[in-house]
mmCIF file of C-alpha atoms in Angstrom:
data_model
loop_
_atom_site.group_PDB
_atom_site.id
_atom_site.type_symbol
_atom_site.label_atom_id
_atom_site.label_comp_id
_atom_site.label_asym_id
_atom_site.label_seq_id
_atom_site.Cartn_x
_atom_site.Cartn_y
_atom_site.Cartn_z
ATOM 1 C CA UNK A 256 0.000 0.000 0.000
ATOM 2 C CA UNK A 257 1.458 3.270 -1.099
ATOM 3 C CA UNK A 258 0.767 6.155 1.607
ATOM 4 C CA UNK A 259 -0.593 9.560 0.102
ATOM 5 C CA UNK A 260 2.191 11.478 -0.585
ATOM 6 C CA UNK A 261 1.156 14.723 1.664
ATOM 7 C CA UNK A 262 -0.060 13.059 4.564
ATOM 8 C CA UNK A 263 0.766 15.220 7.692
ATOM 9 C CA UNK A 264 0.666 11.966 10.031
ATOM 10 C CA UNK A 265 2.654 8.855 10.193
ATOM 11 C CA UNK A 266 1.421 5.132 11.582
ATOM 12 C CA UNK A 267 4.552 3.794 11.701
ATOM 13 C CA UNK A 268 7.625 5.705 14.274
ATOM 14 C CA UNK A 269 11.103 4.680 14.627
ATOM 15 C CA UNK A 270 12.426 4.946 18.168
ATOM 16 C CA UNK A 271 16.360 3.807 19.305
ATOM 17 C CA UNK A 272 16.294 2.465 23.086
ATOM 18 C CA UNK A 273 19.240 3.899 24.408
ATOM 19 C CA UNK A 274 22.360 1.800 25.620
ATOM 20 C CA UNK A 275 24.640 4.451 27.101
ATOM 21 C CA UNK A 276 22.501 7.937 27.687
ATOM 22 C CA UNK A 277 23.706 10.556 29.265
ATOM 23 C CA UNK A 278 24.914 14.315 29.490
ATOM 24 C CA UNK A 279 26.489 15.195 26.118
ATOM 25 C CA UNK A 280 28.993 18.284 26.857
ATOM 26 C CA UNK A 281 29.346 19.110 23.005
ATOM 27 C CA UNK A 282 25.804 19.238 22.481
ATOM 28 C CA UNK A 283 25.184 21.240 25.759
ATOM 29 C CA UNK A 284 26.998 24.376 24.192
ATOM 30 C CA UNK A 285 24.337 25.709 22.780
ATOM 31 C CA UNK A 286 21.770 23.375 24.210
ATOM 32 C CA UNK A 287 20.243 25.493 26.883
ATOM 33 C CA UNK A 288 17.954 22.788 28.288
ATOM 34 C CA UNK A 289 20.665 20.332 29.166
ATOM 35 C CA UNK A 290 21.296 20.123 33.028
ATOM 36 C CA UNK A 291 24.008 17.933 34.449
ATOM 37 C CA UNK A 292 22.909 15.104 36.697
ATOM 38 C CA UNK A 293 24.595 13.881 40.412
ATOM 39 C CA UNK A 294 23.691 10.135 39.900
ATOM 40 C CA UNK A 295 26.042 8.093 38.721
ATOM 41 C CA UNK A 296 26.158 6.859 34.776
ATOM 42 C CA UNK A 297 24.272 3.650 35.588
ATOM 43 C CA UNK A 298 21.614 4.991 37.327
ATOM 44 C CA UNK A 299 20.962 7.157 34.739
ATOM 45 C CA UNK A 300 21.648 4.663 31.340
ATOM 46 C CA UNK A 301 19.059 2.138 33.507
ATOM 47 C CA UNK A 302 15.865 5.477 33.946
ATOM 48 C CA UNK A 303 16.208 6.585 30.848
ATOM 49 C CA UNK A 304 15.466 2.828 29.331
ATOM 50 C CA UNK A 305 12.928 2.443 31.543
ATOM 51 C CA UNK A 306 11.649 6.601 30.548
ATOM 52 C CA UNK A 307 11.987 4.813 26.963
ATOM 53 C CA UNK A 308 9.916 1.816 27.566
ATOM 54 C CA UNK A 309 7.215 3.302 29.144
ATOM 55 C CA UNK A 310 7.098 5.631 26.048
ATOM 56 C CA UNK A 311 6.990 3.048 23.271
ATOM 57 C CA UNK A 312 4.301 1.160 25.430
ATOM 58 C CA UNK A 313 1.927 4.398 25.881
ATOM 59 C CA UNK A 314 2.053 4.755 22.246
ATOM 60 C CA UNK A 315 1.276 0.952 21.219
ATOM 61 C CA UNK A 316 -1.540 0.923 23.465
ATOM 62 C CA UNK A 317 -2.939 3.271 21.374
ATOM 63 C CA UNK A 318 -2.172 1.348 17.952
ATOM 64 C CA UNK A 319 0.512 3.504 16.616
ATOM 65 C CA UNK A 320 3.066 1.009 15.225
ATOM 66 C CA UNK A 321 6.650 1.929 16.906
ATOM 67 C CA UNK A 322 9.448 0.043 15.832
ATOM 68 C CA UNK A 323 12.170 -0.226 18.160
ATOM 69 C CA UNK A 324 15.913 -0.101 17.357
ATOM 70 C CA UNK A 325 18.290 -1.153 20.231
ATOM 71 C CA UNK A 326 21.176 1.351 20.031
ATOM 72 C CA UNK A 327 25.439 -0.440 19.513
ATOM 73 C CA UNK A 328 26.615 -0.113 23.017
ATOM 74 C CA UNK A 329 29.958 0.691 21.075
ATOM 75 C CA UNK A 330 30.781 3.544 19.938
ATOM 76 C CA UNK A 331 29.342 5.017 23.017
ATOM 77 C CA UNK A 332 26.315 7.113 21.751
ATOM 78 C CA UNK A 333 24.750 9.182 24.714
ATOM 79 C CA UNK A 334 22.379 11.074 22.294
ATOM 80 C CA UNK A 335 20.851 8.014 20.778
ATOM 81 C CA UNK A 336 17.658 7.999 21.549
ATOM 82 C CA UNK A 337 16.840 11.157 19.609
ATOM 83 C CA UNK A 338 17.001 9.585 15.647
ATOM 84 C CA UNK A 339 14.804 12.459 14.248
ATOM 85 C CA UNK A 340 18.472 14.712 13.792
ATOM 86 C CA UNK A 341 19.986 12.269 11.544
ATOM 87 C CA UNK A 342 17.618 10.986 9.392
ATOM 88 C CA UNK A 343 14.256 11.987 7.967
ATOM 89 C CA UNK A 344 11.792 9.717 5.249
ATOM 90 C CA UNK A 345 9.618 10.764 2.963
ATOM 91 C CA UNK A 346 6.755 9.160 0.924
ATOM 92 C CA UNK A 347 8.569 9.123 -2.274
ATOM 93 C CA UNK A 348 10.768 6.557 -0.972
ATOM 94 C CA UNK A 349 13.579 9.343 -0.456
ATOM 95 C CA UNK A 350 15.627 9.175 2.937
ATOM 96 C CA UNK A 351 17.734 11.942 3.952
ATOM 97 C CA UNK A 352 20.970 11.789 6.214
ATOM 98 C CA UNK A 353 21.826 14.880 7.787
ATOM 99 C CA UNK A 354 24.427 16.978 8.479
ATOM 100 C CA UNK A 355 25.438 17.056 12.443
ATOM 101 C CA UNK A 356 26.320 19.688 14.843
ATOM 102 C CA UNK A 357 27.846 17.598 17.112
ATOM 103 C CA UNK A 358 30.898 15.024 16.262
ATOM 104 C CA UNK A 359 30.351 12.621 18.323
ATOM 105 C CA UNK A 360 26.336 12.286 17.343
ATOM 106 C CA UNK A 361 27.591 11.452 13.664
ATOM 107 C CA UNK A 362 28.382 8.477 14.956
ATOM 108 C CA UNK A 363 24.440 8.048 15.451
ATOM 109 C CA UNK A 364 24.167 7.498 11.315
ATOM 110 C CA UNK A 365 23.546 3.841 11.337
ATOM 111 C CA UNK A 366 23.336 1.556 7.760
ATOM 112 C CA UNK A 367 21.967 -1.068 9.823
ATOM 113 C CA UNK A 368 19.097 0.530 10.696
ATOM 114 C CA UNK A 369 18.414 1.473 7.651
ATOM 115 C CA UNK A 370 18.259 -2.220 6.345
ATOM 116 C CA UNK A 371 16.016 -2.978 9.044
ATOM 117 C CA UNK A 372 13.608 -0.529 7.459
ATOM 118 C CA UNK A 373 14.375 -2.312 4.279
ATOM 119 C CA UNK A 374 14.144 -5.635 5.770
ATOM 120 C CA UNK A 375 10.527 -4.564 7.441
ATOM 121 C CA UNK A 376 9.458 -4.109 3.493
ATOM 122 C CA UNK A 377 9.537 -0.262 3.819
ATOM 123 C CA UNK A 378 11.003 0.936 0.165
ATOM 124 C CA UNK A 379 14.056 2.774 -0.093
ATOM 125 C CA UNK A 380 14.218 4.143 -3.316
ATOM 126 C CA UNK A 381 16.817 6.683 -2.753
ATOM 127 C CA UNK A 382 19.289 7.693 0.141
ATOM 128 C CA UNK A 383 20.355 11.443 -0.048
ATOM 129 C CA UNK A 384 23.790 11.419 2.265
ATOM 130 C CA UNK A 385 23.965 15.502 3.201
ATOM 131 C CA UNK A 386 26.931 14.830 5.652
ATOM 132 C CA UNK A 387 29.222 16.364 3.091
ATOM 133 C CA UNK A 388 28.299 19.744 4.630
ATOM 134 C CA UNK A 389 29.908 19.070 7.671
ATOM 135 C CA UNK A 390 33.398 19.716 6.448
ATOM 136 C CA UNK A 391 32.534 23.204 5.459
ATOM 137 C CA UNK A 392 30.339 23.693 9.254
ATOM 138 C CA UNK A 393 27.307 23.945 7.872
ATOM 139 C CA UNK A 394 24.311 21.640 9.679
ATOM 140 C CA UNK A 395 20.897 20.954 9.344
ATOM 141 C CA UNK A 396 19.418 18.468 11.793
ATOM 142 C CA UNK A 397 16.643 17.082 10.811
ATOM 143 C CA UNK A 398 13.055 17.698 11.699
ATOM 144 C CA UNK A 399 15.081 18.797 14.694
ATOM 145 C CA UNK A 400 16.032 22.174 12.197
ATOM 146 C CA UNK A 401 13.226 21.818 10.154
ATOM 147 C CA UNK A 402 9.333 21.446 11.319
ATOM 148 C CA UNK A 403 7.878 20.368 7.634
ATOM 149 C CA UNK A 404 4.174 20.767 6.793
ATOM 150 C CA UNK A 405 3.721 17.954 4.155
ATOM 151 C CA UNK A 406 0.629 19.077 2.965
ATOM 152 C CA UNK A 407 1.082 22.773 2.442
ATOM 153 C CA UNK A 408 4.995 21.684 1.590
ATOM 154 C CA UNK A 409 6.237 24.278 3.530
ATOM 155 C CA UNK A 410 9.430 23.681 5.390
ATOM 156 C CA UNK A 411 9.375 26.131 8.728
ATOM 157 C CA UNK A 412 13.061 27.006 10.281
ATOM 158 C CA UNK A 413 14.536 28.721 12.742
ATOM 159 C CA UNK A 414 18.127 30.045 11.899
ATOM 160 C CA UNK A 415 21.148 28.919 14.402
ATOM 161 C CA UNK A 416 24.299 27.393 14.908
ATOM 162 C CA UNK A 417 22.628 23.841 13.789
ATOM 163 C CA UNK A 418 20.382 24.819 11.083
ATOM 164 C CA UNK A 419 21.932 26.799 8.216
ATOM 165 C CA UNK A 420 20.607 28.341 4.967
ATOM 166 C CA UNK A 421 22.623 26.436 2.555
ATOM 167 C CA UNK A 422 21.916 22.543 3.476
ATOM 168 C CA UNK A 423 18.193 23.842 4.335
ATOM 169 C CA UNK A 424 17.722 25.224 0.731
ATOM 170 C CA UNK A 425 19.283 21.952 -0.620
ATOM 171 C CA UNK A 426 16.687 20.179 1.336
ATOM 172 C CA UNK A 427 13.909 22.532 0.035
ATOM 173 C CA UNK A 428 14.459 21.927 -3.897
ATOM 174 C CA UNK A 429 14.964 17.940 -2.759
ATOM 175 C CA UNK A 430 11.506 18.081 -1.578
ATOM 176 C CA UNK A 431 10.306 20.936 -3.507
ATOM 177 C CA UNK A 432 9.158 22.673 -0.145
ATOM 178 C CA UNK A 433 9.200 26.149 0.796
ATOM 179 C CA UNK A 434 11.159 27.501 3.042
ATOM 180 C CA UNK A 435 9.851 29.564 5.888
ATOM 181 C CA UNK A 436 12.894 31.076 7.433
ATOM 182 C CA UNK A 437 12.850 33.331 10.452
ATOM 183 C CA UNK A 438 15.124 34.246 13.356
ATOM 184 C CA UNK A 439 13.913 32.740 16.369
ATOM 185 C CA UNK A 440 15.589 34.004 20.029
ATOM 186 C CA UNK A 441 14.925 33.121 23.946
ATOM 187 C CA UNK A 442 16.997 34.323 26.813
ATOM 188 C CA UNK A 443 18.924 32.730 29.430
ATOM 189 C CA UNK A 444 20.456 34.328 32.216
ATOM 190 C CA UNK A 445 19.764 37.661 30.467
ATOM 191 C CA UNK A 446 21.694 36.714 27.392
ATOM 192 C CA UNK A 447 19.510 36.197 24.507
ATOM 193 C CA UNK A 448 20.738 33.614 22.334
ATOM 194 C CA UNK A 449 19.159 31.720 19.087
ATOM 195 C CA UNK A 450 16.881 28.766 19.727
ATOM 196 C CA UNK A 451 19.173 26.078 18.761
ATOM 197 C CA UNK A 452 16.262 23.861 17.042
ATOM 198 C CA UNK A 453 13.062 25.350 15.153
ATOM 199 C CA UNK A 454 10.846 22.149 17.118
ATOM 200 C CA UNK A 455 11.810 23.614 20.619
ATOM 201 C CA UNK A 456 9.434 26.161 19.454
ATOM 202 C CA UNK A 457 6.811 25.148 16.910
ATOM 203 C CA UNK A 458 4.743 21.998 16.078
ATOM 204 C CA UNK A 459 2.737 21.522 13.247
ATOM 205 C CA UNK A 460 -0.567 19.082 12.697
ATOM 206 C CA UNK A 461 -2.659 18.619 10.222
ATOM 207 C CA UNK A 462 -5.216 21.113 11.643
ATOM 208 C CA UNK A 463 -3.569 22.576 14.704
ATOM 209 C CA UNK A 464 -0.134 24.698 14.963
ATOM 210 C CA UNK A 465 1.597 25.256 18.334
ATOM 211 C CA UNK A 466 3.977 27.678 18.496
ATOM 212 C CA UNK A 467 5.763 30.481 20.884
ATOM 213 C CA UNK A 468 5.111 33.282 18.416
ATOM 214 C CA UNK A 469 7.240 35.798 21.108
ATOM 215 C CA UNK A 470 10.204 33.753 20.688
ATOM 216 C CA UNK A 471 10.096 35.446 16.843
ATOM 217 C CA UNK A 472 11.628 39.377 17.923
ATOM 218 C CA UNK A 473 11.278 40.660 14.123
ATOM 219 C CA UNK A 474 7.489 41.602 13.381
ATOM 220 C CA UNK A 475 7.694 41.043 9.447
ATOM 221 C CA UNK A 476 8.862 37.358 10.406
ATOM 222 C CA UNK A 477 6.421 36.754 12.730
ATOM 223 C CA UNK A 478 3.922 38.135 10.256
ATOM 224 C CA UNK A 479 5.590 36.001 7.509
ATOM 225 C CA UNK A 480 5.038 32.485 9.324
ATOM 226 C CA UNK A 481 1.414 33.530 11.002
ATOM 227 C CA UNK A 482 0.302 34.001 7.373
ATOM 228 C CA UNK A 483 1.857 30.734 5.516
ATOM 229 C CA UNK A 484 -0.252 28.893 9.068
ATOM 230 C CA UNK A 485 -3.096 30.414 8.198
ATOM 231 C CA UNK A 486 -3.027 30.168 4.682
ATOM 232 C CA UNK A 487 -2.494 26.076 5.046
ATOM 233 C CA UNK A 488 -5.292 26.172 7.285
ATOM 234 C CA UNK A 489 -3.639 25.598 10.763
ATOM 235 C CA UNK A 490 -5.292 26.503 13.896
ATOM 236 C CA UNK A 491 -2.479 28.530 16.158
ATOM 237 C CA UNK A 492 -2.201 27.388 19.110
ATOM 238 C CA UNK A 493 0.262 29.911 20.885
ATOM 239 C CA UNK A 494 2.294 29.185 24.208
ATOM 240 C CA UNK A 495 4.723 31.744 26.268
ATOM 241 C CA UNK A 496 8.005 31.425 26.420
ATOM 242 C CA UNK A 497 7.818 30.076 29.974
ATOM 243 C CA UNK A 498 5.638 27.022 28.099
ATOM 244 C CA UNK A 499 8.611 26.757 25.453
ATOM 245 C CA UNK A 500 11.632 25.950 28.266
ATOM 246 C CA UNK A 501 8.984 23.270 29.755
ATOM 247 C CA UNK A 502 9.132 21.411 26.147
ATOM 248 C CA UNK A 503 5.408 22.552 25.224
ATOM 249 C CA UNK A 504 6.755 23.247 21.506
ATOM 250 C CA UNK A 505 8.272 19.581 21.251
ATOM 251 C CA UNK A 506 5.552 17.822 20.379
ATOM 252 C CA UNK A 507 4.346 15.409 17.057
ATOM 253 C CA UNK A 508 1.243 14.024 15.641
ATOM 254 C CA UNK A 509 0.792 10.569 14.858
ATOM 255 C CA UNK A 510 -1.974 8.318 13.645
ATOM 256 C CA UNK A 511 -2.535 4.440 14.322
ATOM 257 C CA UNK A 512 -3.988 2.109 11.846
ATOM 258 C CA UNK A 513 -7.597 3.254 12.244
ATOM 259 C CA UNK A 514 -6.214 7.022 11.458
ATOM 260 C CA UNK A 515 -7.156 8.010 14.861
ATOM 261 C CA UNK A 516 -4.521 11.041 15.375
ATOM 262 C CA UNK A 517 -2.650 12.058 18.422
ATOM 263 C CA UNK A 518 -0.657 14.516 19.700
ATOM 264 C CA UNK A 519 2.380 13.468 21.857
ATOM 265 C CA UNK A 520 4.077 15.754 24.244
ATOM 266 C CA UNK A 521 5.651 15.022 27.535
ATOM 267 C CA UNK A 522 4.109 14.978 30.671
ATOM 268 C CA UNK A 523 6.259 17.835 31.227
ATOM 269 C CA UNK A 524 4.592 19.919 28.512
ATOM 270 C CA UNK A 525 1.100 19.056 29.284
ATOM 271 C CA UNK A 526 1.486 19.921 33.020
ATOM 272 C CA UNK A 527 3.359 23.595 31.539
ATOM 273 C CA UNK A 528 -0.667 24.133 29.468
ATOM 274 C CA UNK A 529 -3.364 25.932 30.578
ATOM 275 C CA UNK A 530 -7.062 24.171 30.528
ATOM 276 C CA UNK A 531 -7.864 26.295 27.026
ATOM 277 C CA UNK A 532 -4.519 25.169 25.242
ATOM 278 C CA UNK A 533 -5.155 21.870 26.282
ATOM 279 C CA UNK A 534 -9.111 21.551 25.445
ATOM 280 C CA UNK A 535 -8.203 23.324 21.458
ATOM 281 C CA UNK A 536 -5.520 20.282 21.077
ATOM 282 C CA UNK A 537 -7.993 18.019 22.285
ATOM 283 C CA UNK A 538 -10.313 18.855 19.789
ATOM 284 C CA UNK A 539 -8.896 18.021 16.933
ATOM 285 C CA UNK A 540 -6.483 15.104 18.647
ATOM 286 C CA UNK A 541 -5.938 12.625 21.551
ATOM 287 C CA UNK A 542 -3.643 13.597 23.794
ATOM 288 C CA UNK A 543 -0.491 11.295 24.825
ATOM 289 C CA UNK A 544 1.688 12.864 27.231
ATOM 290 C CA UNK A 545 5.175 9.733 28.011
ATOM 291 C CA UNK A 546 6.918 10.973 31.556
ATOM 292 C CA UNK A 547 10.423 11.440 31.031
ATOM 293 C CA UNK A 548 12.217 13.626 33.032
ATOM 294 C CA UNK A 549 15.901 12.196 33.290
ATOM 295 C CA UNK A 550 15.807 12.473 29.203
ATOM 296 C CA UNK A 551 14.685 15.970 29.513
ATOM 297 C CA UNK A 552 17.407 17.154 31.958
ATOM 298 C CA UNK A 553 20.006 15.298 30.764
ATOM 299 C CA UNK A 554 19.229 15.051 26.937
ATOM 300 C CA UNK A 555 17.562 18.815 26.606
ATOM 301 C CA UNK A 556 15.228 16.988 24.369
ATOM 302 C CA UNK A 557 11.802 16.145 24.444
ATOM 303 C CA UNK A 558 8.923 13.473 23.060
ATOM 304 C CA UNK A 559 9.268 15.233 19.139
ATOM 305 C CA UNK A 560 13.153 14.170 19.599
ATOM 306 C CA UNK A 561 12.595 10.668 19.986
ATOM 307 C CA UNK A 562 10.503 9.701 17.644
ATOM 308 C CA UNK A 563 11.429 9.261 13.640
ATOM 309 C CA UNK A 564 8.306 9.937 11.471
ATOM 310 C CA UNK A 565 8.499 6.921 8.726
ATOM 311 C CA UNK A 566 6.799 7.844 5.857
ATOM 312 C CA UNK A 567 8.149 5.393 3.208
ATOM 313 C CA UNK A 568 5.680 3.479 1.079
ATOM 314 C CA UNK A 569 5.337 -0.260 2.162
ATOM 315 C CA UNK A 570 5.391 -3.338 -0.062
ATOM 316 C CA UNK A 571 2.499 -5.651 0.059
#
């Protein structure tokens, strides 16, 4: 069965079950949301499995198919469990490999579970290897960098020291998206800084769009990506910036088999919404909300992170 080609949603999520997590220093220099952790490595590697598990079983209960890759204990990996950087799929049977911030989360680009994909009977018709950029510093991770409306084709972004114009416009004429570009900013300790990934502040559905419109300084910007919503039909559902640093912008839909669709965020998030936010989302979506708070601190990622969006057509 061969999915539509601008379906917003997938059935089928990709999720790596971590071997070694755990506090990433290169990451955390310009990963705000990072903390450092007293408990000992074990202690850690051993919550944030069980963080993990939890998570993939929350999600199957509600018939979304998750497939589970165990991460290589070696190399050590401690960023693993968020695949959506390296690698994105589309419909067309195109899957693209990204270019990475970080050296030591290259090392997350795995051909192995790419033939699992193949050996699952998704179709690979072409892999698009983007890692070149890295030798001249420019990045683009994923639907990390890029928050990609599939029906609309619109690619939204958020300019920073991981996404850059050049691999995002080779990425736009791959997919023949738009690119919606803007500056997006938050402050820490009175320094304002850019936001280092555009899905720490935005989320797009098929009907609803959450995003932390203040987070956008420049009016004509904020103008510019409140008009392409609107204009693809997207509900906005804005949160403060307070909302943004509890994850409340890291969120995906999903759909199971029956095309039921839901909207994951972490417990985290949810418990950052007000009763009105939560109610719109609930309208159009069922809400599932994984606890995962040594992932959060340590990882400075959320739910969105962890999940890969597998769109490739499947054989019979």
């Amino acid at each position: 069965m061969k999915p539509e080609t601008n379906q917003q949603t997938s059935q089928h999520i990709l999720m790596v079950r971590p071997a070694n997590f755990g506090f990433n220093p290169e990451t955390a220099e310009n990963n705000f949301y990072q903390q450092k952790d007293e408990r000992n490595a074990a202690e850690i590697r051993e919550l944030a499995r069980k963080e993990f598990d939890d998570f993939v079983a929350l999600l199957r209960d509600q018939g979304v198919n998750v497939i589970v890759i165990e991460d290589t204990n070696s190399p050590v990996k401690t960023d693993a469990v968020f695949p959506n950087n390296w690698f994105s799929t589309h419909a067309d049977g195109k899957l693209i490999l990204y270019p990475m911030y970080s050296p030591n989360r290259r090392l997350e680009r795995r051909m192995d579970l790419i033939e699992e994909l193949m050996r699952l009977n998704f179709k690979v018709g072409e892999i698009v290897d983007l890692s070149f950029f890295e030798k001249d510093g420019q990045f683009l991770e994923g639907t990390g960098s890029m928050v990609l409306d599939h029906k609309a084709k619109l690619i939204y972004a958020g300019y920073s020291e991981r996404t850059h114009k050049l691999p995002l416009d080779y990425v736009s004429k791959l997919l023949g998206y738009e690119v919606v570009g803007f500056n997006a900013v938050q402050e820490i300790d009175g320094q304002v800084t850019p936001i280092y990934h555009t899905n720490v502040m935005m989320h797009v559905g098929t009907d609803l769009a959450v995003i932390c419109l203040d987070s956008i300084p420049k009016a004509s910007e904020k103008l510019k990506v409140q008009k392409k919503l609107a204009e693809s039909g997207k509900k906005i559902v804005p949160i403060l910036a307070k909302q943004k640093f509890n994850f409340a912008g890291n969120m995906l839909e999903v759909s199971n088999d029956g095309g039921e669709k839901f909207t994951v965020m972490s417990q985290t998030a949810l418990d950052s919404l007000n009763i009105g936010q939560i109610q719109l989302i609930e309208k159009y979506t069922t809400i599932i909300s994984p606890s995962i708070p040594t992932i959060e601190k340590l990882g400075g990622g959320s739910a969105r992170c962890m999940m890969a969006e597998i769109f490739l057509p499947k054989g019979e």
